[in-house]
Coordinates of N, CA, C and O in Angstrom, one line a residue:
S174 N -31.5 37.1 111.1 CA -32.5 38.1 110.8 C -32.3 38.7 109.5 O -31.1 38.9 109.1
I175 N -33.3 38.9 108.7 CA -33.2 39.6 107.4 C -33.1 41.1 107.6 O -32.9 41.8 106.6
L176 N -33.3 41.6 108.8 CA -33.3 43.0 109.1 C -31.9 43.4 109.7 O -31.3 42.7 110.5
M177 N -31.4 44.6 109.3 CA -30.2 45.1 109.8 C -30.3 45.7 111.1 O -31.3 46.4 111.4
E178 N -29.3 45.6 111.9 CA -29.3 46.3 113.2 C -29.2 47.8 113.0 O -28.6 48.3 112.1
K179 N -29.9 48.6 113.9 CA -29.9 50.1 113.8 C -28.5 50.7 113.7 O -28.2 51.5 112.8
K180 N -27.6 50.3 114.6 CA -26.3 50.8 114.7 C -25.5 50.6 113.4 O -24.8 51.4 112.9
L181 N -25.7 49.4 112.9 CA -25.0 49.0 111.6 C -25.5 49.9 110.5 O -24.7 50.4 109.7
F182 N -26.8 50.1 110.4 CA -27.3 50.9 109.3 C -26.8 52.4 109.5 O -26.3 53.0 108.5
L183 N -27.0 52.9 110.7 CA -26.6 54.3 110.9 C -25.1 54.6 110.7 O -24.8 55.7 110.2
Y184 N -24.3 53.6 111.0 CA -22.9 53.8 110.8 C -22.5 53.7 109.3 O -21.8 54.5 108.8
N185 N -23.0 52.6 108.7 CA -22.6 52.4 107.3 C -23.2 53.2 106.2 O -22.7 53.4 105.2
F186 N -24.4 53.7 106.5 CA -25.2 54.4 105.5 C -25.1 55.9 105.7 O -25.6 56.7 104.8
R187 N -24.4 56.4 106.7 CA -24.3 57.8 106.9 C -23.6 58.4 105.7 O -22.5 58.0 105.4
N188 N -24.2 59.4 105.1 CA -23.7 60.0 103.8 C -22.6 61.0 104.0 O -22.7 62.1 103.5
L189 N -21.6 60.7 104.8 CA -20.5 61.6 105.1 C -19.7 61.9 103.8 O -19.6 61.0 103.0
L190 N -19.2 63.1 103.6 CA -18.4 63.4 102.4 C -17.0 62.7 102.5 O -16.5 62.3 101.6
K191 N -16.5 62.5 103.8 CA -15.3 61.8 104.0 C -15.6 60.8 105.1 O -15.6 61.1 106.2
A192 N -15.8 59.5 104.6 CA -16.2 58.4 105.5 C -15.0 57.5 105.7 O -15.1 56.3 105.4
K193 N -14.0 58.0 106.3 CA -12.8 57.2 106.6 C -13.2 56.1 107.6 O -14.0 56.2 108.5
G194 N -12.5 54.9 107.3 CA -12.8 53.8 108.2 C -14.0 52.9 107.9 O -14.1 51.8 108.4
R195 N -14.8 53.4 107.0 CA -16.0 52.6 106.6 C -15.6 51.8 105.3 O -15.7 52.3 104.2
R196 N -15.1 50.6 105.5 CA -14.5 49.8 104.5 C -15.5 48.8 103.9 O -15.2 48.3 102.8
E197 N -16.5 48.5 104.5 CA -17.5 47.5 104.0 C -18.6 48.2 103.2 O -18.9 49.4 103.5
T198 N -19.1 47.5 102.2 CA -20.2 48.0 101.5 C -21.4 47.2 101.8 O -21.4 45.9 101.8
Y199 N -22.5 47.8 102.2 CA -23.8 47.2 102.4 C -24.7 47.4 101.3 O -24.7 48.6 100.7
L200 N -25.5 46.5 100.9 CA -26.5 46.6 99.8 C -27.8 46.1 100.2 O -27.9 44.9 100.6
C201 N -28.8 46.9 100.3 CA -30.2 46.6 100.6 C -30.9 46.4 99.2 O -30.7 47.3 98.4
Y202 N -31.7 45.4 99.1 CA -32.3 45.2 97.8 C -33.8 44.8 97.8 O -34.2 44.2 98.8
V203 N -34.5 45.1 96.8 CA -35.9 44.7 96.5 C -35.9 44.2 95.1 O -35.4 44.8 94.2
V204 N -36.5 43.0 94.9 CA -36.7 42.4 93.6 C -38.2 42.3 93.4 O -38.9 41.7 94.2
K205 N -38.6 42.9 92.2 CA -40.0 42.8 91.9 C -40.2 42.3 90.5 O -39.3 42.5 89.6
R206 N -41.3 41.6 90.2 CA -41.7 41.2 88.9 C -42.8 42.1 88.4 O -43.8 42.3 89.2
R207 N -42.7 42.6 87.2 CA -43.8 43.4 86.7 C -44.7 42.6 85.8 O -44.3 41.9 84.9
D208 N -46.0 42.6 86.1 CA -47.0 42.0 85.3 C -48.0 43.1 84.9 O -48.8 43.5 85.7
S209 N -47.8 43.5 83.6 CA -48.6 44.6 83.0 C -48.5 45.8 83.9 O -47.5 46.3 84.2
A210 N -49.6 46.2 84.5 CA -49.6 47.5 85.3 C -49.3 47.3 86.8 O -49.2 48.2 87.5
T211 N -49.2 46.0 87.2 CA -48.9 45.7 88.6 C -47.5 45.1 88.8 O -46.9 44.7 87.8
S212 N -47.1 45.2 90.0 CA -45.8 44.5 90.3 C -46.0 43.6 91.5 O -46.8 43.9 92.4
C213 N -45.1 42.6 91.6 CA -45.2 41.6 92.6 C -43.8 41.5 93.3 O -42.8 41.3 92.6
S214 N -43.7 41.8 94.6 CA -42.4 41.7 95.3 C -42.1 40.2 95.4 O -42.9 39.4 95.8
L215 N -40.8 39.9 95.0 CA -40.3 38.6 95.1 C -39.4 38.3 96.2 O -39.3 37.2 96.8
D216 N -38.6 39.3 96.5 CA -37.6 39.2 97.6 C -37.1 40.5 98.0 O -37.1 41.5 97.3
F217 N -36.6 40.6 99.3 CA -35.9 41.8 99.8 C -34.9 41.3 100.9 O -35.1 40.3 101.4
G218 N -34.0 42.2 101.1 CA -33.0 41.9 102.2 C -31.8 42.7 102.1 O -31.8 43.8 101.4
Y219 N -30.7 42.3 102.7 CA -29.5 43.0 102.6 C -28.3 42.1 102.6 O -28.4 41.0 103.1
L220 N -27.2 42.5 102.0 CA -25.9 41.8 101.9 C -24.8 42.7 102.3 O -25.0 44.0 102.2
R221 N -23.6 42.2 102.5 CA -22.4 43.0 102.7 C -21.3 42.3 102.1 O -21.4 41.1 101.8
N222 N -20.2 43.0 101.9 CA -19.0 42.4 101.3 C -18.6 41.1 102.1 O -18.8 41.1 103.3
Q223 N -18.1 40.2 101.4 CA -17.5 39.0 102.1 C -16.0 39.0 101.7 O -15.6 39.7 100.8
M224 N -15.2 38.3 102.4 CA -13.7 38.2 102.2 C -13.5 38.0 100.7 O -13.9 37.0 100.1
G225 N -12.8 39.0 100.1 CA -12.4 38.8 98.7 C -13.5 38.9 97.6 O -13.3 38.7 96.4
C226 N -14.7 39.3 98.0 CA -15.8 39.4 97.1 C -16.7 40.7 97.4 O -17.2 40.8 98.5
H227 N -16.8 41.6 96.5 CA -17.6 42.8 96.7 C -19.1 42.4 96.7 O -19.5 41.4 96.0
V228 N -19.9 43.2 97.4 CA -21.3 42.9 97.6 C -22.1 42.8 96.3 O -23.0 42.1 96.1
E229 N -21.7 43.7 95.3 CA -22.4 43.7 94.0 C -22.2 42.4 93.3 O -23.2 41.9 92.7
M230 N -21.0 41.8 93.4 CA -20.8 40.5 92.7 C -21.6 39.4 93.5 O -22.1 38.5 92.8
L231 N -21.7 39.5 94.8 CA -22.5 38.5 95.5 C -23.9 38.6 95.1 O -24.6 37.5 94.9
F232 N -24.5 39.8 94.9 CA -25.9 39.9 94.5 C -26.0 39.4 93.1 O -27.0 38.7 92.8
L233 N -25.1 39.7 92.2 CA -25.3 39.2 90.8 C -25.3 37.7 90.7 O -26.0 37.1 90.0
R234 N -24.4 37.1 91.5 CA -24.4 35.6 91.6 C -25.8 35.1 92.1 O -26.3 34.1 91.6
Y235 N -26.2 35.8 93.2 CA -27.5 35.4 93.8 C -28.7 35.4 92.8 O -29.4 34.5 92.6
I236 N -28.8 36.6 92.1 CA -29.9 36.7 91.2 C -29.7 35.9 89.9 O -30.7 35.4 89.3
A237 N -28.5 35.6 89.4 CA -28.3 34.8 88.3 C -28.8 33.4 88.5 O -29.2 32.7 87.6
A238 N -28.7 32.9 89.8 CA -29.1 31.6 90.1 C -30.7 31.4 90.1 O -31.2 30.3 90.2
W239 N -31.4 32.5 90.0 CA -32.8 32.5 90.0 C -33.4 31.9 88.7 O -34.6 31.5 88.6
D240 N -32.6 31.9 87.6 CA -33.1 31.5 86.3 C -34.3 32.3 85.9 O -35.4 31.7 85.8
L241 N -34.2 33.6 85.8 CA -35.3 34.5 85.5 C -36.0 34.2 84.2 O -35.3 33.8 83.2
D242 N -37.3 34.3 84.2 CA -38.1 34.0 83.0 C -37.8 35.1 82.0 O -38.1 36.3 82.3
P243 N -37.3 34.8 80.8 CA -37.0 35.9 79.8 C -38.2 36.6 79.3 O -38.2 37.6 78.7
G244 N -39.4 36.0 79.5 CA -40.7 36.5 79.0 C -41.3 37.5 80.0 O -42.4 38.1 79.7
R245 N -40.7 37.7 81.1 CA -41.2 38.6 82.2 C -40.3 39.7 82.4 O -39.1 39.6 82.2
C246 N -40.8 40.8 83.0 CA -40.0 41.9 83.3 C -39.7 42.0 84.8 O -40.6 41.8 85.6
Y247 N -38.5 42.3 85.2 CA -38.1 42.4 86.6 C -37.5 43.8 86.8 O -36.8 44.3 86.0
R248 N -37.7 44.2 88.1 CA -37.1 45.5 88.5 C -36.4 45.2 89.8 O -37.0 44.7 90.8
I249 N -35.1 45.6 89.9 CA -34.3 45.4 91.1 C -33.9 46.8 91.5 O -33.5 47.7 90.7
T250 N -34.1 47.0 92.8 CA -33.7 48.3 93.4 C -32.7 48.0 94.5 O -32.9 47.2 95.3
W251 N -31.5 48.7 94.4 CA -30.5 48.6 95.4 C -30.4 50.0 96.1 O -30.5 51.0 95.6
F252 N -30.1 49.8 97.4 CA -29.6 51.0 98.2 C -28.3 50.6 98.8 O -28.2 49.6 99.5
T253 N -27.2 51.3 98.4 CA -25.9 50.9 98.8 C -25.2 51.9 99.6 O -25.4 53.1 99.4
S254 N -24.3 51.5 100.5 CA -23.6 52.4 101.3 C -22.5 53.1 100.5 O -22.1 54.2 100.8
W255 N -21.9 52.5 99.5 CA -20.9 53.0 98.6 C -21.3 52.8 97.2 O -22.0 51.8 96.9
S256 N -21.0 53.7 96.3 CA -21.2 53.4 94.8 C -20.2 52.3 94.4 O -19.2 52.0 95.1
P257 N -20.5 51.6 93.3 CA -19.7 50.5 92.9 C -18.3 50.9 92.4 O -18.1 52.0 91.9
C258 N -17.3 50.1 92.6 CA -16.0 50.4 92.1 C -16.0 50.2 90.6 O -17.0 49.7 90.0
Y259 N -14.9 50.5 89.9 CA -14.9 50.4 88.4 C -15.2 49.0 88.0 O -16.0 48.7 87.1
D260 N -14.5 48.0 88.6 CA -14.6 46.6 88.1 C -16.1 46.1 88.3 O -16.6 45.4 87.5
C261 N -16.7 46.4 89.5 CA -18.0 46.0 89.7 C -19.0 46.7 88.8 O -19.9 46.0 88.3
A262 N -18.8 48.0 88.5 CA -19.6 48.7 87.5 C -19.6 48.0 86.2 O -20.6 47.8 85.5
Q263 N -18.4 47.5 85.8 CA -18.2 46.8 84.5 C -19.0 45.5 84.5 O -19.7 45.2 83.5
H264 N -19.0 44.8 85.6 CA -19.7 43.5 85.7 C -21.2 43.7 85.7 O -21.9 43.0 85.1
I265 N -21.6 44.8 86.4 CA -23.1 45.1 86.5 C -23.6 45.4 85.1 O -24.6 45.0 84.7
A266 N -22.8 46.3 84.4 CA -23.2 46.7 83.0 C -23.3 45.5 82.1 O -24.3 45.4 81.3
S267 N -22.4 44.6 82.2 CA -22.4 43.4 81.4 C -23.6 42.5 81.7 O -24.3 42.0 80.8
F268 N -23.9 42.4 83.0 CA -25.0 41.7 83.5 C -26.3 42.2 82.9 O -27.2 41.5 82.4
L269 N -26.5 43.6 82.9 CA -27.7 44.2 82.4 C -27.8 44.0 80.9 O -29.0 43.8 80.5
R270 N -26.7 44.0 80.2 CA -26.8 43.7 78.8 C -27.3 42.2 78.5 O -27.9 42.0 77.5
S271 N -27.0 41.3 79.4 CA -27.4 39.9 79.3 C -28.8 39.7 79.6 O -29.4 38.7 79.3
Y272 N -29.4 40.6 80.4 CA -30.8 40.5 80.9 C -31.6 41.7 80.5 O -31.9 42.6 81.3
P273 N -32.0 41.8 79.2 CA -32.7 43.0 78.7 C -34.1 43.2 79.4 O -34.7 44.3 79.3
N274 N -34.6 42.1 80.0 CA -35.9 42.2 80.7 C -35.8 42.6 82.1 O -36.8 42.6 82.9
L275 N -34.6 43.1 82.5 CA -34.4 43.4 83.9 C -33.9 44.9 84.0 O -33.1 45.3 83.2
T276 N -34.5 45.7 84.9 CA -34.1 47.1 85.1 C -33.5 47.1 86.5 O -33.9 46.4 87.4
L277 N -32.5 48.0 86.6 CA -31.8 48.1 87.9 C -31.7 49.6 88.3 O -31.3 50.5 87.5
R278 N -32.2 49.9 89.5 CA -32.1 51.2 90.1 C -31.1 51.1 91.2 O -31.3 50.3 92.1
I279 N -30.1 52.0 91.3 CA -29.2 52.0 92.4 C -29.2 53.4 93.0 O -28.9 54.4 92.4
F280 N -29.5 53.4 94.3 CA -29.4 54.6 95.2 C -28.2 54.4 96.1 O -28.1 53.4 96.8
M281 N -27.3 55.4 96.1 CA -26.0 55.3 96.8 C -25.9 56.3 97.9 O -26.3 57.5 97.7
A282 N -25.5 55.9 99.1 CA -25.3 56.9 100.2 C -24.1 57.7 99.9 O -24.1 58.9 100.2
R283 N -23.0 57.1 99.4 CA -21.7 57.8 99.2 C -21.1 57.4 97.8 O -21.4 56.3 97.4
L284 N -20.2 58.2 97.3 CA -19.5 57.9 96.1 C -18.1 57.4 96.5 O -17.4 58.0 97.3
Y285 N -17.8 56.3 95.9 CA -16.5 55.6 96.1 C -15.5 56.0 95.1 O -15.8 55.9 93.9
F286 N -14.3 56.4 95.5 CA -13.2 56.7 94.6 C -12.0 56.1 95.2 O -11.5 56.4 96.3
C287 N -11.4 55.1 94.5 CA -10.2 54.4 94.9 C -9.0 55.3 94.7 O -8.9 56.0 93.7
E288 N -8.2 55.3 95.7 CA -7.0 56.2 95.6 C -6.0 55.8 94.6 O -5.2 56.5 94.1
D289 N -6.0 54.4 94.3 CA -5.0 53.9 93.4 C -5.4 54.2 91.9 O -4.6 54.4 91.1
R290 N -6.7 54.2 91.7 CA -7.2 54.4 90.3 C -8.3 55.4 90.3 O -9.1 55.5 91.2
K291 N -8.3 56.2 89.3 CA -9.4 57.2 89.1 C -10.4 56.8 88.1 O -11.0 57.6 87.4
A292 N -10.6 55.5 88.0 CA -11.5 54.9 87.0 C -13.0 54.9 87.4 O -13.8 54.7 86.6
E293 N -13.3 55.1 88.7 CA -14.6 54.9 89.2 C -15.6 55.8 88.4 O -16.7 55.4 88.1
P294 N -15.3 57.1 88.2 CA -16.3 57.9 87.4 C -16.6 57.3 86.0 O -17.7 57.2 85.6
E295 N -15.6 56.7 85.3 CA -15.8 56.1 84.1 C -16.7 54.8 84.2 O -17.6 54.6 83.4
G296 N -16.5 54.1 85.3 CA -17.3 52.9 85.6 C -18.8 53.3 85.8 O -19.7 52.7 85.3
L297 N -19.0 54.4 86.5 CA -20.4 54.9 86.7 C -21.0 55.4 85.4 O -22.2 55.1 85.2
R298 N -20.2 56.0 84.5 CA -20.8 56.4 83.2 C -21.1 55.2 82.4 O -22.2 55.2 81.8
R299 N -20.3 54.2 82.4 CA -20.6 53.0 81.6 C -21.8 52.2 82.2 O -22.7 51.7 81.4
L300 N -22.0 52.2 83.5 CA -23.1 51.6 84.2 C -24.4 52.3 83.8 O -25.4 51.7 83.4
H301 N -24.3 53.7 83.8 CA -25.5 54.5 83.4 C -25.8 54.3 81.9 O -27.0 54.1 81.6
K302 N -24.8 54.2 81.1 CA -25.0 54.0 79.7 C -25.7 52.6 79.4 O -26.4 52.4 78.4
A303 N -25.4 51.6 80.3 CA -25.9 50.3 80.1 C -27.4 50.2 80.6 O -28.0 49.2 80.5
G304 N -27.9 51.3 81.1 CA -29.3 51.4 81.4 C -29.6 51.4 82.9 O -30.8 51.5 83.3
A305 N -28.6 51.3 83.8 CA -28.9 51.4 85.2 C -29.3 52.8 85.6 O -28.7 53.8 85.1
Q306 N -30.3 53.0 86.4 CA -30.6 54.3 86.9 C -29.9 54.5 88.2 O -30.0 53.7 89.1
I307 N -29.0 55.5 88.2 CA -28.2 55.7 89.4 C -28.4 57.1 90.0 O -28.6 58.0 89.3
A308 N -28.5 57.1 91.3 CA -28.8 58.4 92.0 C -28.2 58.3 93.4 O -27.9 57.2 94.0
I309 N -28.1 59.5 94.0 CA -27.7 59.6 95.4 C -28.9 59.5 96.3 O -30.0 60.0 96.0
M310 N -28.7 58.8 97.5 CA -29.8 58.7 98.4 C -30.2 60.0 99.0 O -29.3 60.8 99.3
T311 N -31.5 60.3 99.2 CA -32.0 61.5 99.8 C -32.7 61.0 101.1 O -32.7 59.8 101.4
F312 N -33.2 62.0 101.9 CA -33.8 61.7 103.1 C -34.9 60.6 102.9 O -35.0 59.7 103.7
K313 N -35.7 60.8 101.8 CA -36.8 59.9 101.5 C -36.2 58.4 101.4 O -36.9 57.5 101.9
D314 N -35.1 58.3 100.8 CA -34.5 56.9 100.6 C -34.0 56.3 101.9 O -34.2 55.2 102.2
F315 N -33.4 57.2 102.7 CA -32.9 56.7 104.0 C -34.1 56.3 104.9 O -34.1 55.3 105.6
F316 N -35.2 57.1 104.8 CA -36.4 56.8 105.5 C -37.0 55.5 105.1 O -37.4 54.6 105.9
Y317 N -37.0 55.2 103.8 CA -37.5 54.0 103.2 C -36.7 52.8 103.7 O -37.2 51.8 104.2
C318 N -35.4 52.9 103.6 CA -34.5 51.9 104.1 C -34.7 51.6 105.6 O -34.7 50.4 106.0
W319 N -34.8 52.6 106.4 CA -35.0 52.5 107.8 C -36.3 51.7 108.1 O -36.3 50.8 108.9
N320 N -37.3 51.9 107.3 CA -38.6 51.2 107.6 C -38.7 49.9 106.9 O -39.5 49.0 107.3
T321 N -37.8 49.6 105.9 CA -37.9 48.3 105.2 C -36.8 47.3 105.6 O -37.1 46.1 105.7
F322 N -35.6 47.8 105.8 CA -34.5 46.9 106.0 C -33.9 46.9 107.4 O -33.0 46.1 107.7
V323 N -34.4 47.8 108.3 CA -33.7 47.9 109.6 C -34.7 47.5 110.7 O -35.8 47.8 110.8
E324 N -34.1 46.7 111.7 CA -34.8 46.3 112.9 C -34.8 47.6 113.8 O -33.9 47.9 114.6
N325 N -35.9 48.4 113.6 CA -35.9 49.8 114.2 C -36.7 49.9 115.4 O -36.9 51.0 116.0
S326 N -37.3 48.8 115.9 CA -38.2 48.8 117.1 C -39.2 49.9 117.0 O -39.6 50.5 118.0
E327 N -39.7 50.0 115.8 CA -40.8 51.0 115.5 C -40.4 52.4 115.8 O -41.3 53.3 116.1
Q328 N -39.1 52.7 115.9 CA -38.7 54.1 116.1 C -38.7 54.8 114.7 O -38.4 54.2 113.7
T329 N -39.1 56.1 114.8 CA -39.1 56.9 113.6 C -37.7 57.3 113.2 O -36.8 57.6 114.0
F330 N -37.4 57.3 111.9 CA -36.1 57.6 111.4 C -35.9 59.1 111.6 O -36.7 59.9 111.2
R331 N -34.8 59.5 112.2 CA -34.4 60.8 112.4 C -33.0 61.0 111.6 O -32.1 60.4 112.0
G332 N -33.0 61.9 110.7 CA -31.8 62.1 109.9 C -30.7 62.8 110.8 O -31.0 63.4 111.8
W333 N -29.5 62.6 110.4 CA -28.4 63.2 111.1 C -28.1 64.5 110.5 O -28.5 64.9 109.5
E334 N -27.3 65.3 111.3 CA -26.9 66.6 110.9 C -26.1 66.5 109.6 O -25.2 65.7 109.5
G335 N -26.4 67.3 108.6 CA -25.7 67.3 107.3 C -26.3 66.4 106.3 O -25.8 66.3 105.2
L336 N -27.3 65.6 106.6 CA -27.8 64.6 105.7 C -28.2 65.3 104.4 O -27.8 64.9 103.3
H337 N -29.1 66.3 104.4 CA -29.6 66.9 103.2 C -28.5 67.6 102.4 O -28.4 67.4 101.2
E338 N -27.6 68.4 103.1 CA -26.5 69.1 102.5 C -25.6 68.1 101.8 O -25.2 68.3 100.6
N339 N -25.3 67.0 102.4 CA -24.4 66.0 101.8 C -25.0 65.3 100.6 O -24.4 65.1 99.6
S340 N -26.3 65.1 100.7 CA -27.0 64.5 99.6 C -27.0 65.4 98.4 O -26.7 65.0 97.2
V341 N -27.2 66.7 98.6 CA -27.2 67.7 97.5 C -25.8 67.7 96.9 O -25.6 67.7 95.7
H342 N -24.8 67.8 97.8 CA -23.4 67.9 97.3 C -23.0 66.7 96.4 O -22.5 66.8 95.4
L343 N -23.4 65.5 97.0 CA -23.0 64.2 96.3 C -23.8 64.1 95.0 O -23.3 63.6 94.0
A344 N -25.1 64.5 95.0 CA -25.9 64.5 93.8 C -25.3 65.4 92.7 O -25.3 65.0 91.5
R345 N -24.8 66.5 93.1 CA -24.2 67.4 92.1 C -22.9 66.8 91.5 O -22.7 66.9 90.3
K346 N -22.2 66.1 92.4 CA -20.9 65.5 91.9 C -21.3 64.3 91.0 O -20.6 64.2 89.9
L347 N -22.3 63.5 91.3 CA -22.7 62.5 90.4 C -23.2 63.0 89.1 O -22.9 62.5 88.0
R348 N -23.9 64.1 89.1 CA -24.4 64.7 87.9 C -23.3 65.1 87.0 O -23.3 64.9 85.8
R349 N -22.3 65.7 87.6 CA -21.1 66.1 86.8 C -20.4 64.9 86.2 O -19.9 64.9 85.1
I350 N -20.3 63.8 86.9 CA -19.7 62.6 86.4 C -20.5 62.0 85.3 O -19.9 61.6 84.3
L351 N -21.8 62.1 85.3 CA -22.7 61.5 84.3 C -22.9 62.3 83.1 O -23.4 61.9 82.1
L352 N -22.5 63.6 83.2 CA -22.6 64.5 82.0 C -21.9 63.9 80.8 O -20.7 63.4 81.0
P353 N -22.4 63.9 79.6 CA -21.7 63.4 78.5 C -20.4 64.2 78.4 O -20.3 65.4 78.7
L354 N -19.3 63.6 77.9 CA -18.0 64.2 77.9 C -18.0 65.5 77.0 O -17.3 66.4 77.3
Y355 N -18.8 65.5 75.9 CA -18.8 66.7 75.1 C -19.4 67.9 75.9 O -19.0 69.0 75.7
E356 N -20.3 67.6 76.8 CA -20.9 68.7 77.6 C -19.8 69.2 78.6 O -19.7 70.4 78.9
V357 N -19.0 68.3 79.1 CA -17.9 68.7 80.0 C -16.9 69.6 79.3 O -16.5 70.6 79.8
D358 N -16.6 69.2 78.1 CA -15.7 70.0 77.3 C -16.2 71.4 77.0 O -15.5 72.4 77.0
D359 N -17.5 71.4 76.7 CA -18.2 72.7 76.4 C -18.1 73.6 77.7 O -17.9 74.8 77.6
L360 N -18.3 73.0 78.8 CA -18.3 73.7 80.1 C -16.9 74.3 80.3 O -16.7 75.4 80.7
R361 N -15.9 73.4 80.1 CA -14.5 73.9 80.3 C -14.2 75.1 79.4 O -13.6 76.0 79.8
D362 N -14.6 75.0 78.1 CA -14.4 76.0 77.1 C -15.1 77.3 77.6 O -14.5 78.4 77.5
A363 N -16.3 77.2 78.1 CA -17.1 78.3 78.6 C -16.4 79.0 79.7 O -16.3 80.2 79.8
F364 N -15.9 78.2 80.7 CA -15.1 78.7 81.8 C -13.9 79.5 81.4 O -13.5 80.5 81.9
K365 N -13.2 78.9 80.4 CA -12.0 79.6 79.9 C -12.3 80.9 79.3 O -11.6 81.9 79.5
I366 N -13.4 81.0 78.5 CA -13.8 82.2 77.9 C -14.1 83.3 78.9 O -13.8 84.4 78.8
L367 N -14.8 82.8 80.0 CA -15.1 83.7 81.1 C -14.0 84.0 82.0 O -14.1 84.9 82.9
G368 N -12.9 83.3 81.8 CA -11.7 83.6 82.7 C -11.8 83.0 84.0 O -11.2 83.4 85.0
L369 N -12.6 81.9 84.1 CA -12.8 81.2 85.4 C -12.0 80.0 85.6 O -11.7 79.3 84.7

């Protein structure tokens, strides 16, 4: 099936602030081709990590095999259970530079931070600088995923407790990560002056 089971979606995409035990990353995707003012859906589905290969790399291999027409514009939208690690962010940024006719939007349920390395924020900044539009999933995004990628037996999506609050918290955290470094330094100086 190209649709995800309900339990799988609800477990892996729940936007908990501390999601211990959730080691897999799921990626739901939509690929569209833009023709002037209209767009045409080419593919949609979902992927998950495979042994030794992160899901973002699996998708990049998949889309690179398409032999995209350089004279046409494409838009890819991802909904991921975790934000990309530093290495994957680097590969995605490089991929985007190789395909200037392709835009990528990434909506993430949770932010991933490796305990061994604190490089993930820098990876997200580089990914953003390479042109990827990155954001935290909101109720609207979870609703869209439920209706597009989940075998939901026509049940209406009902958000879990804390969905909105967690989205707001994670969106603020992502915004702080994406602030240009000079703005962060300005904020630190302002807090020092205020004695905070």
